[in-house]
Coordinates of N, CA and C in Angstrom, one line a residue:
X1 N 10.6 -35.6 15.1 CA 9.4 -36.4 14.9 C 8.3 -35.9 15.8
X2 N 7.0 -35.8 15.1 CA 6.1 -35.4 16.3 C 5.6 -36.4 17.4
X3 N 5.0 -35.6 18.3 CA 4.6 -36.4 19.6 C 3.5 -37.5 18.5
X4 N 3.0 -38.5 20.0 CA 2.2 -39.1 19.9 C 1.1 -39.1 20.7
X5 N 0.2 -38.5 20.7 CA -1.3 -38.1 22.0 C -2.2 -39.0 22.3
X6 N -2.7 -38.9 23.2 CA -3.6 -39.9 23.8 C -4.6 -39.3 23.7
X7 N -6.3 -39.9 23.2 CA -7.5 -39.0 23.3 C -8.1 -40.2 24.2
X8 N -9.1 -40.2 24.7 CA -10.3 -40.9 24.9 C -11.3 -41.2 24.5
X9 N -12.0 -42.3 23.1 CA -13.1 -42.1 22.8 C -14.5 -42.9 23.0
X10 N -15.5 -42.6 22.9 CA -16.8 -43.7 23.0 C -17.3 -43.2 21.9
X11 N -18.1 -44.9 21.4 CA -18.8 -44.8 20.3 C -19.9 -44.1 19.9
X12 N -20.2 -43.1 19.1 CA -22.0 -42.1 19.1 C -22.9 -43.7 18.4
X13 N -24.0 -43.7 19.2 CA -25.0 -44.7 19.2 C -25.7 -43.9 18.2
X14 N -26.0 -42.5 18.2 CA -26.9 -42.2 17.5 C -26.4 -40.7 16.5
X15 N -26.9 -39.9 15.5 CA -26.2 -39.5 14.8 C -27.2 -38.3 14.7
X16 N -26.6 -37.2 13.9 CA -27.8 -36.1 13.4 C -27.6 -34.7 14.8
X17 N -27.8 -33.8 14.0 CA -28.0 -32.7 14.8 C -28.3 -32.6 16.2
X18 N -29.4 -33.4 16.6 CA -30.1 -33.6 17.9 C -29.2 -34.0 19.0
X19 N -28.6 -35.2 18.1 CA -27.9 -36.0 19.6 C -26.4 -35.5 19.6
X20 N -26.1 -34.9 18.7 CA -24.8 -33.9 18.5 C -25.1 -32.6 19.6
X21 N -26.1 -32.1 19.3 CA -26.0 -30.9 20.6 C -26.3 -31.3 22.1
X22 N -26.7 -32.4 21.6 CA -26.7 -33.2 23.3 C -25.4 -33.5 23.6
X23 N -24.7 -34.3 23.3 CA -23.1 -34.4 23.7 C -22.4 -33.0 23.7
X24 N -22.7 -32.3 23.0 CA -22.1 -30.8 23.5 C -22.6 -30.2 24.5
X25 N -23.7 -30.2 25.2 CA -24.4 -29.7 26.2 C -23.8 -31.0 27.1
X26 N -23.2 -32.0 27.2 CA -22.4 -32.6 28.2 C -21.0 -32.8 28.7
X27 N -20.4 -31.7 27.4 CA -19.1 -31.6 27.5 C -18.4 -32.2 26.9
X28 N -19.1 -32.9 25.6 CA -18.6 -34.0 24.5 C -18.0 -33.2 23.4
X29 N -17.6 -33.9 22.4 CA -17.5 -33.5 20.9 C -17.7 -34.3 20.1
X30 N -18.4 -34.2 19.3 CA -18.7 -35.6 18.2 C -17.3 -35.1 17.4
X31 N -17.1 -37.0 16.8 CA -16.0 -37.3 15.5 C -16.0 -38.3 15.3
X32 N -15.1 -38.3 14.2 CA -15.7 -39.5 13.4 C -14.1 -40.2 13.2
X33 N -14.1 -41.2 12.7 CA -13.0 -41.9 12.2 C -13.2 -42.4 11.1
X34 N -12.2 -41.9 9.7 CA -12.6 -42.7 8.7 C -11.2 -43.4 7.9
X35 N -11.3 -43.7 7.1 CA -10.3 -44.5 6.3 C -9.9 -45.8 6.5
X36 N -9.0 -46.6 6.1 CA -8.2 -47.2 6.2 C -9.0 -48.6 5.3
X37 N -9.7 -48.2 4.8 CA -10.6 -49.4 4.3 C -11.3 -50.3 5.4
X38 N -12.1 -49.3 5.9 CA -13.0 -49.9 7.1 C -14.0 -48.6 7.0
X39 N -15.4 -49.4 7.5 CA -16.3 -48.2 7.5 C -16.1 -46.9 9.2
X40 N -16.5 -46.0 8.6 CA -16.3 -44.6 9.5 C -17.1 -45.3 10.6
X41 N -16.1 -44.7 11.7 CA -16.5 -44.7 13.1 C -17.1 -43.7 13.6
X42 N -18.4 -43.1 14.0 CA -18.6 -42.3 14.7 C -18.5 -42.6 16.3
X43 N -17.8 -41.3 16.8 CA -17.2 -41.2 18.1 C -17.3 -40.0 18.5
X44 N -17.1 -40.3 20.3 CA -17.2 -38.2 21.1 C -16.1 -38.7 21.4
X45 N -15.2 -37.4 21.9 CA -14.1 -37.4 23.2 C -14.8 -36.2 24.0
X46 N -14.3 -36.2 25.2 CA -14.0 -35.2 26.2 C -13.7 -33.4 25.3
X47 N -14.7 -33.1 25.4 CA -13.9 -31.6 25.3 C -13.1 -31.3 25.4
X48 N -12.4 -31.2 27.0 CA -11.7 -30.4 27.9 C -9.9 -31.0 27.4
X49 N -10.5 -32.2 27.2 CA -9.2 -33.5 26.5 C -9.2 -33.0 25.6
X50 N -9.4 -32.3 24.2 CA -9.7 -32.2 23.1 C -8.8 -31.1 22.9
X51 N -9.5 -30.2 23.9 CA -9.0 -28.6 23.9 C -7.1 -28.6 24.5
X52 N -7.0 -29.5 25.3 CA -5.7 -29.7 26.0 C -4.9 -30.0 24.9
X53 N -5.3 -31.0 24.1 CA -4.1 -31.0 22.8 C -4.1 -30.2 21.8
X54 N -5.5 -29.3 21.4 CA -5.7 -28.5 20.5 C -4.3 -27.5 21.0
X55 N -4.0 -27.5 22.7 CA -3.4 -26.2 23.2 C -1.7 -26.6 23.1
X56 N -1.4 -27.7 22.2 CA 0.1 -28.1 22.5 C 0.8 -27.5 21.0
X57 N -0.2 -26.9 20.5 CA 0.6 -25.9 18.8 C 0.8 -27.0 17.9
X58 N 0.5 -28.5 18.0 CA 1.5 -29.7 16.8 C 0.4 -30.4 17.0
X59 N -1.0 -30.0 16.9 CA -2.5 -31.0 17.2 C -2.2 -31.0 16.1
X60 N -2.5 -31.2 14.5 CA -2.6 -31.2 13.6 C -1.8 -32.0 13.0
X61 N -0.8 -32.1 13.3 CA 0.5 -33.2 12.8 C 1.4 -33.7 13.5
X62 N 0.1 -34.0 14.7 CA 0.5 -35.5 15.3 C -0.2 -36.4 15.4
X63 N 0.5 -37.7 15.6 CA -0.6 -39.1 15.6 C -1.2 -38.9 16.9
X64 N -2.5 -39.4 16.7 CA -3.5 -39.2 17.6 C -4.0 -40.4 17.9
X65 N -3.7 -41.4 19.1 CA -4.0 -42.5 19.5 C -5.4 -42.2 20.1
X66 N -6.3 -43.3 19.4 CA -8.0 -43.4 20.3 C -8.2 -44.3 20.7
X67 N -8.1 -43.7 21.9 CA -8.5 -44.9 22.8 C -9.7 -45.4 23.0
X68 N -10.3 -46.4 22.8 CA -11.9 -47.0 22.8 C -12.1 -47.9 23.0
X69 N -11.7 -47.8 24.6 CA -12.5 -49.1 25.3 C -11.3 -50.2 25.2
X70 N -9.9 -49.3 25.3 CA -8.8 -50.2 25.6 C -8.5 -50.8 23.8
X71 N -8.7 -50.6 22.7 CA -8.8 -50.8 21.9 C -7.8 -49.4 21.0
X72 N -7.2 -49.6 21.3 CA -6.8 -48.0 20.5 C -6.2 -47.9 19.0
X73 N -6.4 -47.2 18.4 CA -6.8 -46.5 17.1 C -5.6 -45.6 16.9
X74 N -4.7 -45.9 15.9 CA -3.6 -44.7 15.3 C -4.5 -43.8 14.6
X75 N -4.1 -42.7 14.6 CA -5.1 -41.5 13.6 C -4.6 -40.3 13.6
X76 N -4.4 -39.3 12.5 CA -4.3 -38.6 12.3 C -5.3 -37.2 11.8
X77 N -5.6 -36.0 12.6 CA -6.5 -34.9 12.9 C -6.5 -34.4 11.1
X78 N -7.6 -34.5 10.6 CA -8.1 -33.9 9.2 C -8.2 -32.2 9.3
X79 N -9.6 -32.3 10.1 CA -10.2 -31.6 10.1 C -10.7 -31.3 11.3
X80 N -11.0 -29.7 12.2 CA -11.5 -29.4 13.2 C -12.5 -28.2 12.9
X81 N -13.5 -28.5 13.1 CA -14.7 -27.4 13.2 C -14.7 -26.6 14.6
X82 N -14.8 -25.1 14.5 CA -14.8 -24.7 15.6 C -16.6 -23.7 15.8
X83 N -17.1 -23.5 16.3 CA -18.1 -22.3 16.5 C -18.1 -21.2 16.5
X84 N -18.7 -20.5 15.6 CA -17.8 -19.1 15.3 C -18.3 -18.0 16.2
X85 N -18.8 -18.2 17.2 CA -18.7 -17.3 18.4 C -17.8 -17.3 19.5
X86 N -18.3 -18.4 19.7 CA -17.3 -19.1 21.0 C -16.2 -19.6 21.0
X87 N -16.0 -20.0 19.8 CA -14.3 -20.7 19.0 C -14.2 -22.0 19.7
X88 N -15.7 -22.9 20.4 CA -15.1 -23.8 21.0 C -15.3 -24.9 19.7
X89 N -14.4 -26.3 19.7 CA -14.7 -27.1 19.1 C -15.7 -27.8 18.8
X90 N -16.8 -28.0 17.7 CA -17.4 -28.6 17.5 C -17.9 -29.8 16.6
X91 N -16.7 -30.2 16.2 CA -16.3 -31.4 15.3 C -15.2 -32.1 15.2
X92 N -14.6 -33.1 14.9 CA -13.1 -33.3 14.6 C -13.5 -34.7 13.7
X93 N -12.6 -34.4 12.5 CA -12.5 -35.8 12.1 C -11.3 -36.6 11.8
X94 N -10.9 -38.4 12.1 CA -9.6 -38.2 11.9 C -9.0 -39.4 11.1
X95 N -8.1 -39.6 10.6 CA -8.0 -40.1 9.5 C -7.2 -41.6 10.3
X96 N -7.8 -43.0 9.9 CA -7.6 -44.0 10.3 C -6.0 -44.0 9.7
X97 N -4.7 -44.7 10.2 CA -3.4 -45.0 9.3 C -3.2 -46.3 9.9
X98 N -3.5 -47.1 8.4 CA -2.8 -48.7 8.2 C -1.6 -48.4 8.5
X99 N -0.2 -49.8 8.6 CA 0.7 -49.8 9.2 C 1.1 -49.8 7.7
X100 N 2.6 -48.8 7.8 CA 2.9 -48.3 6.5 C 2.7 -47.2 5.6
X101 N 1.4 -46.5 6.4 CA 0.9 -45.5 5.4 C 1.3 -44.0 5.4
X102 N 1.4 -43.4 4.3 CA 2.0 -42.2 4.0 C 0.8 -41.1 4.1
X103 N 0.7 -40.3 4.6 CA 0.0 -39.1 4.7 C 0.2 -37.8 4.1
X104 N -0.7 -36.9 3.7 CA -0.5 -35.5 3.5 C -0.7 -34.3 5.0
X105 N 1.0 -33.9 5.2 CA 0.5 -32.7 6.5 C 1.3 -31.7 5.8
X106 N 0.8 -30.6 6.4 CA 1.6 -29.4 6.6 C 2.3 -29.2 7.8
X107 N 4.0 -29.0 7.3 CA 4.7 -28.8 8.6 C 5.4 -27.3 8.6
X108 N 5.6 -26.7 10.1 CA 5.6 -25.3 10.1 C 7.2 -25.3 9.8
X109 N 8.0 -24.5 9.5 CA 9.5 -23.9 9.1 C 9.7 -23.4 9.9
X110 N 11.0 -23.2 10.8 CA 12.2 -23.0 11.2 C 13.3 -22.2 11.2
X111 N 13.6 -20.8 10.8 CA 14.9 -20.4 10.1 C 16.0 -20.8 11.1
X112 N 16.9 -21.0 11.1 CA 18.5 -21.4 12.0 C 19.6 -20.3 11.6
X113 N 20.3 -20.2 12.7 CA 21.9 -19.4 12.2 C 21.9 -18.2 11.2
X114 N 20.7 -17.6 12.0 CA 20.2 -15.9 11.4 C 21.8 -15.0 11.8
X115 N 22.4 -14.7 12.6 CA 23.5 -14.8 12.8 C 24.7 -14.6 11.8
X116 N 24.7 -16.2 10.9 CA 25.7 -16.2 10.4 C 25.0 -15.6 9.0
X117 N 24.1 -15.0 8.4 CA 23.3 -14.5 7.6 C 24.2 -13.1 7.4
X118 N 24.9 -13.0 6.2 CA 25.6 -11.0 6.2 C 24.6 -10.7 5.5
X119 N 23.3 -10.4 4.8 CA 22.7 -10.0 4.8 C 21.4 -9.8 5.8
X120 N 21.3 -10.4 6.3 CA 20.6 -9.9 8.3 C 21.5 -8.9 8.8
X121 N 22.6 -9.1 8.8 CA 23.7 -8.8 9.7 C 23.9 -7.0 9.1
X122 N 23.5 -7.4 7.7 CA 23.4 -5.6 6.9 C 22.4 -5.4 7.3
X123 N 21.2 -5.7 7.7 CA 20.0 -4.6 8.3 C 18.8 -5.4 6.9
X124 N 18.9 -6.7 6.3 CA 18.3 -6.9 5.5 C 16.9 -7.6 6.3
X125 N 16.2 -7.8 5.7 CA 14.8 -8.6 5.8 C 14.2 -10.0 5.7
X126 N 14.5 -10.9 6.3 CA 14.0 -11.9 5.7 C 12.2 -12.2 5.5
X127 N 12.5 -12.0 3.9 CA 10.9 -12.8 3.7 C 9.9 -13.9 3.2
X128 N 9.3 -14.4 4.3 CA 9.4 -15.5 4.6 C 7.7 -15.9 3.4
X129 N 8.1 -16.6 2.1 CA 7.0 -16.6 1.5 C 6.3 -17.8 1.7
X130 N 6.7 -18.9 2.8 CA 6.1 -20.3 3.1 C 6.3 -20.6 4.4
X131 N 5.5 -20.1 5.3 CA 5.7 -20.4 6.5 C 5.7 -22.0 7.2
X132 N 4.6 -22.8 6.0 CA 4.5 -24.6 5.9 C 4.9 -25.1 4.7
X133 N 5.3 -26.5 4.9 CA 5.9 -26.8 4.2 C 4.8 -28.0 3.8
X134 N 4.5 -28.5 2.5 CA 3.2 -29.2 2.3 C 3.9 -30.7 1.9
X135 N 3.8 -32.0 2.9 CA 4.5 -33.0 2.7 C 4.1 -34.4 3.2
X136 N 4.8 -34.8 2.3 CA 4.5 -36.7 2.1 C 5.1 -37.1 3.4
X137 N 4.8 -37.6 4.1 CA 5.1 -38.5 4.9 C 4.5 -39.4 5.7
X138 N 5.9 -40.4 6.2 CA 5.6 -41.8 6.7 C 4.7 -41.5 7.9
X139 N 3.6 -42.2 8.2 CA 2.9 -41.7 9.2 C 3.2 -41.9 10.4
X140 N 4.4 -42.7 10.9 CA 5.2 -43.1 12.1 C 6.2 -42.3 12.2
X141 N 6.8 -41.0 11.1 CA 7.7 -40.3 10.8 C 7.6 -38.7 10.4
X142 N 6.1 -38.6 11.2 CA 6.3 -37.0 10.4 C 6.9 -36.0 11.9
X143 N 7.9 -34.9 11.4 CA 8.2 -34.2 11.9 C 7.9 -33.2 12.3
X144 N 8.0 -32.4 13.9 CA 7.5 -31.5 14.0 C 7.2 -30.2 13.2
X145 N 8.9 -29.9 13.0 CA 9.2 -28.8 12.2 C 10.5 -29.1 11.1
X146 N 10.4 -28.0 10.1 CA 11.6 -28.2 9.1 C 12.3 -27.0 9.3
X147 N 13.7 -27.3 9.7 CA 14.5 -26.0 10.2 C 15.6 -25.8 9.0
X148 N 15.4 -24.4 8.3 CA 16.3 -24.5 7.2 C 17.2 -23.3 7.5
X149 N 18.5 -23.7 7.4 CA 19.9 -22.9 7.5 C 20.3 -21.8 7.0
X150 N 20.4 -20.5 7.0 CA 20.3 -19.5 6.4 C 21.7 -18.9 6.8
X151 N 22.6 -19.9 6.7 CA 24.2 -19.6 6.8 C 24.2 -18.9 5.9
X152 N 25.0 -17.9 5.5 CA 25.8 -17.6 4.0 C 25.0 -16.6 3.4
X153 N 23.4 -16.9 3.9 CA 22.8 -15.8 3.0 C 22.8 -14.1 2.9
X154 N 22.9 -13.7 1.3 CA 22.8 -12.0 1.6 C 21.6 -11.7 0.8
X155 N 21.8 -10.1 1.0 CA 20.5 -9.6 0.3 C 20.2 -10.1 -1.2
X156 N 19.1 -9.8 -1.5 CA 18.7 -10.6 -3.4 C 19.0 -12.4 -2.8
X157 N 19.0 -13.1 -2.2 CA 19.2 -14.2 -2.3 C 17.6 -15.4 -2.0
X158 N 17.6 -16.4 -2.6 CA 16.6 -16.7 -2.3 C 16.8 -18.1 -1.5
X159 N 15.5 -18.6 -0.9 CA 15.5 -20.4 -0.8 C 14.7 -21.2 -1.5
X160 N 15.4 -22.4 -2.0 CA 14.1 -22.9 -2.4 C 14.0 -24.5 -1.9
X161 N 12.8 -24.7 -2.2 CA 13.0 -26.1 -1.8 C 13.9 -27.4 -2.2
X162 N 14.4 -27.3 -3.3 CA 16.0 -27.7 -3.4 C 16.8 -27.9 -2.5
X163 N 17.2 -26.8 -1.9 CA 18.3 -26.3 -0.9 C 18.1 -27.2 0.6
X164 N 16.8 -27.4 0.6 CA 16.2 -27.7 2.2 C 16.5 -29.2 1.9
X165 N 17.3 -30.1 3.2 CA 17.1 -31.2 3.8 C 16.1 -32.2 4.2
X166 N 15.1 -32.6 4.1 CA 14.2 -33.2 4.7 C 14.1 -33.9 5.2
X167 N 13.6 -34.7 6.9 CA 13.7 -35.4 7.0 C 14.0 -37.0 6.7
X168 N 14.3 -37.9 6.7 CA 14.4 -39.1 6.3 C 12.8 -39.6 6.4
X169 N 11.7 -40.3 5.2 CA 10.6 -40.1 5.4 C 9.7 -39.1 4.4
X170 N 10.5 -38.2 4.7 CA 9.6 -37.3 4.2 C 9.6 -36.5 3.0
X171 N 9.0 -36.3 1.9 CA 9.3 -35.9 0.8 C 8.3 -34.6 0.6
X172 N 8.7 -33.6 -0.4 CA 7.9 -32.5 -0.7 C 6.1 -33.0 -1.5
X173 N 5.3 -32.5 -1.4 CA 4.0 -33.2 -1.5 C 3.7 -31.9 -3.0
X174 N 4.7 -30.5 -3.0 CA 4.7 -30.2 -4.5 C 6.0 -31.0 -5.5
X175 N 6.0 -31.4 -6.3 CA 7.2 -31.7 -7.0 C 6.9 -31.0 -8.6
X176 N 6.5 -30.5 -8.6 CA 6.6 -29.6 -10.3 C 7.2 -28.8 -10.2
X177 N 7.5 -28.2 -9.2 CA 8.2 -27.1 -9.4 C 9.6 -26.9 -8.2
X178 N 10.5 -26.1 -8.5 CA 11.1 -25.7 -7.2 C 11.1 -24.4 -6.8
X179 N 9.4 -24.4 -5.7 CA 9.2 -23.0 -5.2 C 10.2 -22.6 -4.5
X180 N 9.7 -21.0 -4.1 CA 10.2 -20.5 -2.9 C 9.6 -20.3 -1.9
X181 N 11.1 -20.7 -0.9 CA 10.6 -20.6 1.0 C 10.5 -18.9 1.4
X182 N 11.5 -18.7 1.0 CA 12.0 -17.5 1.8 C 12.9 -16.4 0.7
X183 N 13.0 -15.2 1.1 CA 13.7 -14.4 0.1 C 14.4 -13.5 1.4
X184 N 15.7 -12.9 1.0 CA 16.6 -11.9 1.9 C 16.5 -10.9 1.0
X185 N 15.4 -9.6 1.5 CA 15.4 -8.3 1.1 C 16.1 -7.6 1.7
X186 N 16.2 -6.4 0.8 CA 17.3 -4.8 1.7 C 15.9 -4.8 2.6
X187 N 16.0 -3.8 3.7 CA 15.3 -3.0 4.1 C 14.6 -1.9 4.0
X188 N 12.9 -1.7 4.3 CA 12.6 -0.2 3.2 C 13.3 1.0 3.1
X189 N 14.1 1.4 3.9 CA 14.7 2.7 4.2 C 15.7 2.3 3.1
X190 N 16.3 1.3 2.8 CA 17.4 0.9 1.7 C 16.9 1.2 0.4
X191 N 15.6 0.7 0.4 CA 15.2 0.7 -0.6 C 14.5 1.9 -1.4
X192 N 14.4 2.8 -0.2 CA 13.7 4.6 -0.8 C 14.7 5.2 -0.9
X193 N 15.8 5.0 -0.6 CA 17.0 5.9 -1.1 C 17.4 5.1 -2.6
X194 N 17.6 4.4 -2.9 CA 18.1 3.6 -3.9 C 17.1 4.2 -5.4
X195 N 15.8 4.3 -4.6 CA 15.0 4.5 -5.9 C 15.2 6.1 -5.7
X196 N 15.0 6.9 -4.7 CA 15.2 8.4 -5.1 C 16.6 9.1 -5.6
X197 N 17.4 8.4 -5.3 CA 19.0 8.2 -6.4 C 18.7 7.9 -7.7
X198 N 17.7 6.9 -8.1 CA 17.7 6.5 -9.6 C 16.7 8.0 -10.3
X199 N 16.0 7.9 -9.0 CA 14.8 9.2 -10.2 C 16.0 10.5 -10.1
X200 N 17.0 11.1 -9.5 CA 17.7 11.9 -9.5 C 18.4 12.2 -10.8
X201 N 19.0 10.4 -11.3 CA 19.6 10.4 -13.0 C 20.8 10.7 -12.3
X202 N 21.6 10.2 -11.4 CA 22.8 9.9 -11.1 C 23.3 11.3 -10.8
X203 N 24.5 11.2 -11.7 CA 25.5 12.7 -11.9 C 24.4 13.9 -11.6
X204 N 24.9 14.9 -11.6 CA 24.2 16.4 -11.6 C 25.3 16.8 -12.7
X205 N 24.4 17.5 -13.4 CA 25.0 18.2 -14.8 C 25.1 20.0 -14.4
X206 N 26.7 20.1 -14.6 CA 27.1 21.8 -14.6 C 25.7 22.4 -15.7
X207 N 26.0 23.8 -15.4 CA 24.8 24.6 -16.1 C 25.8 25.1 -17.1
X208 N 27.0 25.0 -17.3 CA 27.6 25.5 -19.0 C 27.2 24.4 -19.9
X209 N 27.3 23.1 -19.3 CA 26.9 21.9 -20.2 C 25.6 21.7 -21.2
X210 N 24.8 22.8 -20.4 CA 23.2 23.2 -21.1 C 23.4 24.1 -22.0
X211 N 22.6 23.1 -23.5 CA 22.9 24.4 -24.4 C 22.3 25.4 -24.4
X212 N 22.5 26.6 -25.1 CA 21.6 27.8 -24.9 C 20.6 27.8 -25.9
X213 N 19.3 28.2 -25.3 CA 17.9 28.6 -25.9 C 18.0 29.5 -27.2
X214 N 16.9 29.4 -27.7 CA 16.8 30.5 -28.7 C 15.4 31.0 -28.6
X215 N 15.5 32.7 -28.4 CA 14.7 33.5 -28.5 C 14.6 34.3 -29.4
X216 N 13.0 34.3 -29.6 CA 13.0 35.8 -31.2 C 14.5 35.2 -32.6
X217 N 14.4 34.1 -32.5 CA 15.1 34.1 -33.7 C 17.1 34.5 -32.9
X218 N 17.2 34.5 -31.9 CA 18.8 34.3 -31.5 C 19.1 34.0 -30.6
X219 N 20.8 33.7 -30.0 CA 20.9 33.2 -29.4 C 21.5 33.9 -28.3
X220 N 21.0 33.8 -26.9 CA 21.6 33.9 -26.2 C 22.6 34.1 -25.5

């Protein structure tokens, strides 16, 4: 399950470009709070606070307690604007969760027991076509990561989301289809001999087996 973080917020009195680059010029970040069937909260936190969870790799799908004035706020990170010079943060917005509520996150994948994989073990490839996994979940239950078992597998073999466990909570957020996570390739050097064997045409043929030409009307 993921963490649960602490932010610090105060309420923006005032709104609009102007008093947005003023809180940034004091080490603020404007954000907002929206959903839950209540009107949007505009709010700053601390930068330096901001940046510290941005730096923990699971900002994005985990609950984010706001603190405001001892009043604190469950919420979950939408969206983060950064500045495209500086890369520092200049927005965040986050999504209010009523008790009970299901969310859409992306959670990152895991492979396990590469090991017990005989196609790893032959020099194969794993490739990896979904690095996140896009999912429903309970907002007091989403997981950091989804670790899926790659016991048994060999080359040509695929994963799909079928195969994979999911937490309790949490369900796939595609259901039309059953993509793929992951595929077990040969390796390229496997794979340029295999094809320069095929353009070869297998066997080599004796040269009595070739019939003979005809010149000027006979035969050789």
């Amino acid at each position: 399950m993921s963490d649960q973080l602490t932010l610090t917020a105060e309420a923006r009195e005032r709104a609009g470009k102007g008093a947005s680059r003023a809180l940034r010029r004091e080490g603020r970040v404007p954000a907002v709070i929206y959903g839950g069937k209540e009107e949007p909260q505009p709010i700053h936190v601390e930068e330096r606070a901001l940046i510290k969870l941005l730096n923990t790799g699971h900002f994005s799908n985990s609950i984010i307690m706001i603190d405001m004035g001892g009043k604190p706020v469950q919420t979950l990170p939408k969206d983060v604007s950064f500045h495209p010079v500086s890369d520092r943060p200049t927005h965040v917005d986050f999504l209010r969760l009523a008790k009970g509520a299901k969310v859409d996150v992306s959670v990152p994948v895991v492979f396990v027991n590469e090991e017990a994989a005989p196609g790893l073990k032959k020099g194969g490839v794993l490739n990896v076509v979904r690095h996140e996994l896009e999912l429903v979940c309970e907002a007091d239950k989403i997981p950091t990561e989804i670790e899926i078992d790659v016991t048994g597998k060999d080359v040509g073999d695929s994963i799909h989301i079928s195969e994979v466990t999911l937490p309790k909570g949490s369900e796939s957020a595609i259901t039309d289809r059953d993509f793929t996570i992951a595929t077990l390739v040969a390796p390229s050097a496997l794979k340029k001999a295999e094809g320069a064997a095929a353009a070869e045409g297998g066997e080599e043929v004796e040269a009595d087996d070739v019939p003979a030409t005809e010149q000027n009307g006979e035969v050789e």
